[in-house]
mmCIF file of C-alpha atoms in Angstrom:
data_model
loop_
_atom_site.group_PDB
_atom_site.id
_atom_site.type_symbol
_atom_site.label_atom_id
_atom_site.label_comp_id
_atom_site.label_asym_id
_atom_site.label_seq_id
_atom_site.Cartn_x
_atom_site.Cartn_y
_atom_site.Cartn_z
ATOM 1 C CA UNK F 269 16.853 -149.755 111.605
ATOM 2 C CA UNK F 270 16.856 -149.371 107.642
ATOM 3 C CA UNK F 271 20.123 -148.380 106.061
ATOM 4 C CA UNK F 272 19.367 -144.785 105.888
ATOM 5 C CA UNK F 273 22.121 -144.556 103.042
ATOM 6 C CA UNK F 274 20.078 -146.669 100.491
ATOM 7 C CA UNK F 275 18.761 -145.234 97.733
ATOM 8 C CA UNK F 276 15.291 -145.899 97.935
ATOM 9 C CA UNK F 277 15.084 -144.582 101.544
ATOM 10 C CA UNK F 278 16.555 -141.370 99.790
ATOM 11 C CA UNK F 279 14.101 -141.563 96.933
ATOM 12 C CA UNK F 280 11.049 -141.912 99.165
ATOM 13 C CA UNK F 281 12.386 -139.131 101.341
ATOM 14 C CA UNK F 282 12.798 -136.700 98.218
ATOM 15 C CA UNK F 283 9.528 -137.220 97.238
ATOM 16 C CA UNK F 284 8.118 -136.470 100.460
ATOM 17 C CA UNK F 285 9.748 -133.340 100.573
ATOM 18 C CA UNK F 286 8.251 -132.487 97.159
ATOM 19 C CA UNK F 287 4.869 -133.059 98.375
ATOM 20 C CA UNK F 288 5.331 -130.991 101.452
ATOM 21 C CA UNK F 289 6.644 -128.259 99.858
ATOM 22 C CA UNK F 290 3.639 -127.902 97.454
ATOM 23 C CA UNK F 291 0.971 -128.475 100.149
ATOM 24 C CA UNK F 292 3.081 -124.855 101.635
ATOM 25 C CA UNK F 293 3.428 -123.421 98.901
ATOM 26 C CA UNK F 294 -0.753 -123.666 97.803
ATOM 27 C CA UNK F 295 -1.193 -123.152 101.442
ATOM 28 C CA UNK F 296 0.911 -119.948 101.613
ATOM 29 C CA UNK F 297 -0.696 -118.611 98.096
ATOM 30 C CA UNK F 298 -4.242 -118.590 99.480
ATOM 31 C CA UNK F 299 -4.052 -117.144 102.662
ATOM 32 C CA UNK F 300 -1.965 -114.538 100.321
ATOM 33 C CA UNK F 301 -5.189 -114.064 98.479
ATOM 34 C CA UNK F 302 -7.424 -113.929 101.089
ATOM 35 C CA UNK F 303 -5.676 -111.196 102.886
ATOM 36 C CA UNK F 304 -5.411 -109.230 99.688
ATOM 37 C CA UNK F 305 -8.867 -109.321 98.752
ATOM 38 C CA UNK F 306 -9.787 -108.316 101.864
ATOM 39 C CA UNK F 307 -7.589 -105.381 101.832
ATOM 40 C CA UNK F 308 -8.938 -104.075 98.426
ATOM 41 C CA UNK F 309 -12.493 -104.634 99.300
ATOM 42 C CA UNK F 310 -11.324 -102.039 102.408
ATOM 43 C CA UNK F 311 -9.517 -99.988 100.176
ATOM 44 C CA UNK F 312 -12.304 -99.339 97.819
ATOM 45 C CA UNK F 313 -14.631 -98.777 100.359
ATOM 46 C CA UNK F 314 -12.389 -96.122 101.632
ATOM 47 C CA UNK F 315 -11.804 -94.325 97.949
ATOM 48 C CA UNK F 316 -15.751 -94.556 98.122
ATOM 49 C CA UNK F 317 -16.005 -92.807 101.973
ATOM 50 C CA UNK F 318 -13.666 -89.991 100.319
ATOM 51 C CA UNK F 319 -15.859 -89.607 97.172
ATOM 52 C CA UNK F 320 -18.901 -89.275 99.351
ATOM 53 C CA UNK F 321 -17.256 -87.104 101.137
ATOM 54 C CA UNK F 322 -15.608 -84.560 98.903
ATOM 55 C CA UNK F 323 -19.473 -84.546 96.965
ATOM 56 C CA UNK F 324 -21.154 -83.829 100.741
ATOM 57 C CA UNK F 325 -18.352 -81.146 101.014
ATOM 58 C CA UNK F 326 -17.933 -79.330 98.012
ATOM 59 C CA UNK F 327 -20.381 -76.361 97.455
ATOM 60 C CA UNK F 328 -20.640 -77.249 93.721
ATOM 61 C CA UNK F 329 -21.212 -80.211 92.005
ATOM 62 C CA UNK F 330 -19.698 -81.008 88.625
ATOM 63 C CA UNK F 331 -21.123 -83.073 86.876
ATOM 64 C CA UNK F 332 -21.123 -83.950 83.013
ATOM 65 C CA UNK F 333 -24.409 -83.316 81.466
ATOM 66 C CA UNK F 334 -24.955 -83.709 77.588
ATOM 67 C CA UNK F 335 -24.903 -80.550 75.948
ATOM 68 C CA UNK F 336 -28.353 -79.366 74.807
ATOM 69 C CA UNK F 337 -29.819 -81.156 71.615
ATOM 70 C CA UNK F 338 -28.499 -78.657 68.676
ATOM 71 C CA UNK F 339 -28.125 -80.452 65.345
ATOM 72 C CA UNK F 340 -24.094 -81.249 64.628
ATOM 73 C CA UNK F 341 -22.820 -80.155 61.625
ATOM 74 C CA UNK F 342 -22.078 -83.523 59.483
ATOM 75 C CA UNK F 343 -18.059 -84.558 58.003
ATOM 76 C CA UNK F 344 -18.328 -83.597 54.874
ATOM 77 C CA UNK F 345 -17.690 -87.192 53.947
ATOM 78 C CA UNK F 346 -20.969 -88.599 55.361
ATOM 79 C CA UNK F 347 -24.045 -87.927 52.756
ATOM 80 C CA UNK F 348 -26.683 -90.188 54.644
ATOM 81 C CA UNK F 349 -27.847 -88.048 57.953
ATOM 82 C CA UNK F 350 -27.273 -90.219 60.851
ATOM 83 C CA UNK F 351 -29.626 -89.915 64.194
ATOM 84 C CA UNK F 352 -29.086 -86.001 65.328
ATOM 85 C CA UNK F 353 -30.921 -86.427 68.665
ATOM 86 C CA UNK F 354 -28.531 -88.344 70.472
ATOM 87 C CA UNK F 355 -25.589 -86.369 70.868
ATOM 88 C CA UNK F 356 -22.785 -88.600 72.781
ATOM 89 C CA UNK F 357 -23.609 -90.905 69.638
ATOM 90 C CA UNK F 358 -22.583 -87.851 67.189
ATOM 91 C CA UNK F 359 -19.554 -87.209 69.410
ATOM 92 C CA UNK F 360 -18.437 -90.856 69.459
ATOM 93 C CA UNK F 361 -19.418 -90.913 66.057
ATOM 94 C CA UNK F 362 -17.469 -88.152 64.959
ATOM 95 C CA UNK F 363 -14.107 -89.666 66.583
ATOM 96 C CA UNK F 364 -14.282 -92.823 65.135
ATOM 97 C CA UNK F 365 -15.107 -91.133 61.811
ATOM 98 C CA UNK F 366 -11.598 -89.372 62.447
ATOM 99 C CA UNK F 367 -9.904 -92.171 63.169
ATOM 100 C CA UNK F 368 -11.310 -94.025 60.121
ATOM 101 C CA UNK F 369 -10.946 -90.882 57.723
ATOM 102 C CA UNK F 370 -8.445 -92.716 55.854
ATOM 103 C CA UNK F 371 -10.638 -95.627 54.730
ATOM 104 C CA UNK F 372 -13.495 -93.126 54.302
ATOM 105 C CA UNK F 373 -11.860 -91.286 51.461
ATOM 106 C CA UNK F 374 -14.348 -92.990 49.354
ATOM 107 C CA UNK F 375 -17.811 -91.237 49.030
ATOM 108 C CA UNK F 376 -19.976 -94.094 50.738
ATOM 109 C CA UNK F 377 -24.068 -93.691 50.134
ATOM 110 C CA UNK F 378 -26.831 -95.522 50.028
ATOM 111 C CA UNK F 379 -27.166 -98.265 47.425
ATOM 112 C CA UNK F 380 -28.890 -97.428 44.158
ATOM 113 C CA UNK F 381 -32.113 -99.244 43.694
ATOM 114 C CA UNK F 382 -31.567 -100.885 40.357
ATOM 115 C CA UNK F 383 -31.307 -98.362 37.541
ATOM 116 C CA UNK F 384 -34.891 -97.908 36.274
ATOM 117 C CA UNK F 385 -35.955 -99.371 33.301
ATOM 118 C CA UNK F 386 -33.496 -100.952 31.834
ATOM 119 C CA UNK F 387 -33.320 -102.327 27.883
ATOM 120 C CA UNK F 388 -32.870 -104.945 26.468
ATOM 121 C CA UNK F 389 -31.359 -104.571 22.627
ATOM 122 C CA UNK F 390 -33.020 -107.406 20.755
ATOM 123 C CA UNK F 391 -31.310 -108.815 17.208
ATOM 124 C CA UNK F 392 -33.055 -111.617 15.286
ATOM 125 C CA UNK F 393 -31.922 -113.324 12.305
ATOM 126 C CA UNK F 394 -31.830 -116.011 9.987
ATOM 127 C CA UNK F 395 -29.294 -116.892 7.131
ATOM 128 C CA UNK F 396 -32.578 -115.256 4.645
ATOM 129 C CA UNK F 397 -33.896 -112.563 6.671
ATOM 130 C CA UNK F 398 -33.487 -109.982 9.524
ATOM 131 C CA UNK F 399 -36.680 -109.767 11.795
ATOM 132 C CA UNK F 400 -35.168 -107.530 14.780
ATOM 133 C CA UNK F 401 -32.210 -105.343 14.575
ATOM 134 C CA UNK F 402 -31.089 -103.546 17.790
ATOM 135 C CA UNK F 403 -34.829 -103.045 18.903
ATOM 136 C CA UNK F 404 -35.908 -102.378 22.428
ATOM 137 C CA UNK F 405 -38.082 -105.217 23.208
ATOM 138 C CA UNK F 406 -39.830 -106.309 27.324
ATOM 139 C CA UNK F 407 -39.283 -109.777 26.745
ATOM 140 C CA UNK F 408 -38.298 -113.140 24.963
ATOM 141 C CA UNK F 409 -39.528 -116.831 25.084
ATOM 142 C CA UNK F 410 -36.693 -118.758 23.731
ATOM 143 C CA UNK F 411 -36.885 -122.341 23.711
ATOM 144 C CA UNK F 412 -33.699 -124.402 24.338
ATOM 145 C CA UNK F 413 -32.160 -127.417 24.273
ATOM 146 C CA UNK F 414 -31.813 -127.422 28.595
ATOM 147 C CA UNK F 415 -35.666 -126.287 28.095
ATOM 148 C CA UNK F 416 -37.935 -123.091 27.373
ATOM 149 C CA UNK F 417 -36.996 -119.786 29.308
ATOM 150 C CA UNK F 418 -38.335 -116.135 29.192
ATOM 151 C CA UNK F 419 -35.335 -113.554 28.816
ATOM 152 C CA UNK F 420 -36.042 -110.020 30.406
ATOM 153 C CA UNK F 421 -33.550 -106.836 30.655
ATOM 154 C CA UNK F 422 -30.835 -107.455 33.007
ATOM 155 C CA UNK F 423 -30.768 -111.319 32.656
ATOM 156 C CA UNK F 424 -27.708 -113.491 33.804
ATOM 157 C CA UNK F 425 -25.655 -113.620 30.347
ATOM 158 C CA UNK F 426 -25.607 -116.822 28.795
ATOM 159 C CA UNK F 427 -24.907 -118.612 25.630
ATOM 160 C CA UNK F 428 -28.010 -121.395 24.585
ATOM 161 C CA UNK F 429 -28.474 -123.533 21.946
ATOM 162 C CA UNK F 430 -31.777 -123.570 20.205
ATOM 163 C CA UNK F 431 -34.242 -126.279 19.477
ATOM 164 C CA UNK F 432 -37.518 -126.334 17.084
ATOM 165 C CA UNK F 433 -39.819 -124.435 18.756
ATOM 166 C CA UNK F 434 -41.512 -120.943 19.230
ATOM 167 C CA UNK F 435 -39.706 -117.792 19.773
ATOM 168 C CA UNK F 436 -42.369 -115.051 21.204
ATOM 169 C CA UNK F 437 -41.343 -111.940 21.420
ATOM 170 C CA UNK F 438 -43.074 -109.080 23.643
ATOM 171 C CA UNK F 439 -42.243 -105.273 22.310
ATOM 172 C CA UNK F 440 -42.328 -102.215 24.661
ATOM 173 C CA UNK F 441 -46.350 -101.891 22.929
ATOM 174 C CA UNK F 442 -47.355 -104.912 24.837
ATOM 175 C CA UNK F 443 -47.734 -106.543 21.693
ATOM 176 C CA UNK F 444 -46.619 -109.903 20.913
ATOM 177 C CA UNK F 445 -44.963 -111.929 17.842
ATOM 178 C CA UNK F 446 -44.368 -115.442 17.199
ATOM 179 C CA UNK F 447 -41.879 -116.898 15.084
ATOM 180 C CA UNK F 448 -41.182 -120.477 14.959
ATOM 181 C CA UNK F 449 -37.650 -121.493 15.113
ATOM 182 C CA UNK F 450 -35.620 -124.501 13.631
ATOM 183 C CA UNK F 451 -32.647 -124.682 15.356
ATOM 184 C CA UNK F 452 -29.587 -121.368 16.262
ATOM 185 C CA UNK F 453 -28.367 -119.941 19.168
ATOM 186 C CA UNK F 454 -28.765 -117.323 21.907
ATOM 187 C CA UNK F 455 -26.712 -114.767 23.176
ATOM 188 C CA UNK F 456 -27.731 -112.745 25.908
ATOM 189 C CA UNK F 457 -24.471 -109.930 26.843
ATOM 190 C CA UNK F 458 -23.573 -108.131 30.578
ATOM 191 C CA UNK F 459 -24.978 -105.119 28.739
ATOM 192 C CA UNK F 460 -28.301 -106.735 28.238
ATOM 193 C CA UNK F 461 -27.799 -107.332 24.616
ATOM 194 C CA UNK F 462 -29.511 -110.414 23.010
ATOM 195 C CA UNK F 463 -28.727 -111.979 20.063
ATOM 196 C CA UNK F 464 -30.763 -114.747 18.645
ATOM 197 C CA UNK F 465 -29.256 -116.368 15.349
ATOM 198 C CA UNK F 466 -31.680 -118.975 13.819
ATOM 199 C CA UNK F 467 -31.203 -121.168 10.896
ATOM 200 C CA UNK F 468 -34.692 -121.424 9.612
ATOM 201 C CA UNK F 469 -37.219 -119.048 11.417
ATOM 202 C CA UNK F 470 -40.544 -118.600 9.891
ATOM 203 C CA UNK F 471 -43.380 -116.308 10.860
ATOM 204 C CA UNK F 472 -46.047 -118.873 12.230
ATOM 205 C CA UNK F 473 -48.352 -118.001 9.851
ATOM 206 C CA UNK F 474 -46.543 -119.421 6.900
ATOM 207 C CA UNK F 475 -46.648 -123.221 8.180
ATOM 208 C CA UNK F 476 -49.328 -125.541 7.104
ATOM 209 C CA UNK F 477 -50.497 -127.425 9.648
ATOM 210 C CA UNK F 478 -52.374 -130.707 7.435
ATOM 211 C CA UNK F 479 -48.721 -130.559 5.780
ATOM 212 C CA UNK F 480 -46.703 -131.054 9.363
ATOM 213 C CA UNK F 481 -49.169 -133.956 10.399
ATOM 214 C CA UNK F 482 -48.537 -135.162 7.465
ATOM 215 C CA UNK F 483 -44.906 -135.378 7.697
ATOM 216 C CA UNK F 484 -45.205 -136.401 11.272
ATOM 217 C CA UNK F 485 -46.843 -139.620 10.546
ATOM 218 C CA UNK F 486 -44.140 -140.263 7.553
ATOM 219 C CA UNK F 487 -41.611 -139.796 10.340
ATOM 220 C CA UNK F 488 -42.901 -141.916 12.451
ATOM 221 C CA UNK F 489 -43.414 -144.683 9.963
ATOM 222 C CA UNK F 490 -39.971 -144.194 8.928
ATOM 223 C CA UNK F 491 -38.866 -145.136 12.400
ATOM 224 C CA UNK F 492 -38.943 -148.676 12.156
ATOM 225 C CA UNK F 493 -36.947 -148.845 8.890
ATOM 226 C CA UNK F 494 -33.974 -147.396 10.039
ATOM 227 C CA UNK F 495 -31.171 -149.193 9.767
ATOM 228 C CA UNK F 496 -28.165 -148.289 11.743
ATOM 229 C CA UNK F 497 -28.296 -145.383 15.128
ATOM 230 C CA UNK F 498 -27.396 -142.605 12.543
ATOM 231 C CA UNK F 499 -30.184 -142.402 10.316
ATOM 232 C CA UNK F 500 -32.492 -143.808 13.285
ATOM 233 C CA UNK F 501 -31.407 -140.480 15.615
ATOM 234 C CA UNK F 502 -31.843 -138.323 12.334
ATOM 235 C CA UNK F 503 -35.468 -139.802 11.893
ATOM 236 C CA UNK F 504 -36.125 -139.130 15.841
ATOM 237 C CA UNK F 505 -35.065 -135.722 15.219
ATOM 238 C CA UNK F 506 -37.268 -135.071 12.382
ATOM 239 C CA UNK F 507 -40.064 -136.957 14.365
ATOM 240 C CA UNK F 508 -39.489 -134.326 17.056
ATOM 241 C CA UNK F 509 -39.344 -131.419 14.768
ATOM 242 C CA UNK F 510 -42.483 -132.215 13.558
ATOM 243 C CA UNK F 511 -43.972 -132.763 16.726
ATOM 244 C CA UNK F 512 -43.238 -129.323 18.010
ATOM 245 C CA UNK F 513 -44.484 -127.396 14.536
ATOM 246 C CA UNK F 514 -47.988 -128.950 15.350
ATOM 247 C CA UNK F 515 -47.520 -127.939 18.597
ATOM 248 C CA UNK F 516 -47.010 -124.635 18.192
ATOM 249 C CA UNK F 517 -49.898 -124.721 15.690
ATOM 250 C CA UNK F 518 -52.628 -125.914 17.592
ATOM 251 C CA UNK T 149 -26.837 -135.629 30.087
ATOM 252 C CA UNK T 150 -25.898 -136.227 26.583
ATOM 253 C CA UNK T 151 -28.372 -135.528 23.796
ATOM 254 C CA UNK T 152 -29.695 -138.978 22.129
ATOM 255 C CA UNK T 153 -28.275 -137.442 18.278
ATOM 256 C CA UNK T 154 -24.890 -136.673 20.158
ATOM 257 C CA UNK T 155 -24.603 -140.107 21.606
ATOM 258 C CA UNK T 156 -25.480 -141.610 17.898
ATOM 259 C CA UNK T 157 -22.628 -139.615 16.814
ATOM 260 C CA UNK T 158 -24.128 -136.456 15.282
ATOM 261 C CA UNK T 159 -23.212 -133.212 15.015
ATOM 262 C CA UNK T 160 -25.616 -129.895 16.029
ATOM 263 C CA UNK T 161 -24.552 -129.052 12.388
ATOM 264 C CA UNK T 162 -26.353 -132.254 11.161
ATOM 265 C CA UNK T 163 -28.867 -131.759 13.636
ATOM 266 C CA UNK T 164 -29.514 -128.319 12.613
ATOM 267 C CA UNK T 165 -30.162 -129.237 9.010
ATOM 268 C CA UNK T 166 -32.815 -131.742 9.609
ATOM 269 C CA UNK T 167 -34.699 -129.253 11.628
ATOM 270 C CA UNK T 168 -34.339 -126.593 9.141
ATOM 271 C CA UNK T 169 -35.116 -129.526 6.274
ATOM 272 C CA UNK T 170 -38.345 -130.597 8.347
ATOM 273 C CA UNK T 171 -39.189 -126.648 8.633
ATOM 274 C CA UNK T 172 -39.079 -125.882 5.159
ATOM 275 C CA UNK T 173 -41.186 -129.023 4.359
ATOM 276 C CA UNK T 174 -43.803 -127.820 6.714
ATOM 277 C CA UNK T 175 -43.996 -124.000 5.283
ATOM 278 C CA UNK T 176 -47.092 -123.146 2.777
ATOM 279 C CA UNK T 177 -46.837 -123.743 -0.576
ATOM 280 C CA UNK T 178 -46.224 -120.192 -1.291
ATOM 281 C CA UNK T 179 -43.636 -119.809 0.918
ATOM 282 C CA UNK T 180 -41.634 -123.440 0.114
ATOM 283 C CA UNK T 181 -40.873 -122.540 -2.842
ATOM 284 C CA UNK T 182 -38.786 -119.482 -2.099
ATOM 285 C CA UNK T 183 -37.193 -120.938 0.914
ATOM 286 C CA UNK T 184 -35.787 -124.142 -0.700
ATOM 287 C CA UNK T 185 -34.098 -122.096 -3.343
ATOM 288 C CA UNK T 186 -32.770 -119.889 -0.287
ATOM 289 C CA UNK T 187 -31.156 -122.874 1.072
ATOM 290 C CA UNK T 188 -29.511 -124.139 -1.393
ATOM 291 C CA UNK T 189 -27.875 -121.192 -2.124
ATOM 292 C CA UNK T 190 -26.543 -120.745 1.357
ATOM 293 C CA UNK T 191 -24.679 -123.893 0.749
ATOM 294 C CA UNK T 192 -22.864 -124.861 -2.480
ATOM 295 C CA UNK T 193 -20.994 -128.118 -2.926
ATOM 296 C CA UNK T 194 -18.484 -128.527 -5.553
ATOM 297 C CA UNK T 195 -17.010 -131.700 -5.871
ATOM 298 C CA UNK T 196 -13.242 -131.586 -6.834
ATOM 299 C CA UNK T 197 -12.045 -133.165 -9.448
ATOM 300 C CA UNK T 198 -9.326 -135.365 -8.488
ATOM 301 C CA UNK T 199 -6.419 -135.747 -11.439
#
């Protein structure tokens, strides 16, 4: 006969109990739920027997119709006209508008389409002359050191830096006029303001294009006599410089 | 990316005056005349004299 005194008798018999007293207690909690969904499946067949019953009984039916389709006057805060013909929406409508009046203060409305025809106040300059003051102009070709780009009214504001090249410039007439740029900057403001500051800008009429090719070919022969990376970058940029008058010329 | 005159170790300042310098060469004769003078005068160096 084991000692029943030992402790692992009494460990082994603890956990035996355990066990058996979960198996009850799962045991016990179903048949709990069984019983009770049965009895609320009878119960709600019963509330439904009564319903039936009172509706067989009663001599008149009420039941909620939606009132006839009249048009609902609108909160005052609302400017857009929602859909009239579905009442229960207007009347759900309406309550959450109530409850949201607060946050509604603010007169909400469509979104404006992008204010027609906006302008674009166009100043060109150089350290000699002014060609554009504050004129309303479509459009502007500018061409920059990150590359040539066309500026219209309502363009991103930016700040560029110019390179040689051709400035075009496209007035409310549909006319065009080109100037050819040494070097500046560009401003183009929130407001749609541009400002385009040039060093040398010259009408393209005025440059001579034997004269450029000319100086294009000196430039290039220059190239292999210069000496140290200064003067060989300055040479490169005059090279370049060049390049782009005969560009624009031809 | 850096610009080939900026990595040499120029300016835009020196940059924009041999642009301008190569534009002026290129103008007409008519017009070079008038816009060399104009540049100079936008610019005036005077060496100081040191004691």
């Amino acid at each position: 006969m084991p000692p029943y005194t030992s402790t692992k008798y009494r460990m082994q018999v603890c956990v035996c109990a355990r066990e058996c007293v979960a198996v009850w207690i799962s045991a016990y909690l179903i048949v709990m739920d069984v019983i009770h969904k049965r009895a609320s499946s009878k119960e709600r067949e019963k509330i439904a027997q009564r319903a039936d019953e009172r509706k067989s009984n009663a001599e008149c039916v009420y039941e909620w119709k939606p009132p006839p389709d009249t048009p609902t006057p609108l909160h005052p805060a609302r400017k857009a006209p929602c859909d009239v013909g579905d009442s229960n929406k207007m009347m759900a409508a309406r309550f959450l508008l109530r409850r949201a009046a607060p946050a509604l203060r603010q007169v909400r409305c469509y979104a404006e389409a992008a204010s027609g025809a906006p302008q674009m106040s166009f100043t060109f300059a150089s350290p000699n002359e002014v060609f554009f003051k504050g004129v309303s102009v479509k459009q502007v070709d500018v061409p920059t050191l990150t590359g040539a780009f066309g500026i219209l009214p309502a363009h991103v504001p930016t700040l560029q830096v110019l390179r040689p090249g051709v400035v075009t410039v496209f007035s409310d007439d549909g006319t065009s006029a080109k100037y050819f740029v040494s070097s500046g900057s560009i401003t183009v403001n929130a407001d749609s303001s541009v400002q385009l500051l040039a060093e040398e800008a010259v009408p393209l009429e005025n440059l001579d294009l034997a004269t450029a090719k000319a100086n294009l070919e000196k430039a290039q022969s220059e190239m292999g006599s210069a000496s140290d990376e200064a003067s060989r970058a300055e040479v490169q940029i005059s090279i370049e410089a060049n390049e782009a008058i005969v560009k624009a010329l031809e | 990316m850096v610009a080939y005159w900026r990595q040499a170790g120029l300016s835009y300042i020196r940059y924009s005056a041999v642009c301008a310098r190569v534009v002026r060469a290129a103008l007409k004769p008519q017009f070079r005349v008038e816009a060399v003078k104009n540049a100079e005068s936008s610019v005036r160096v005077n060496k100081v004299k040191t004691a």
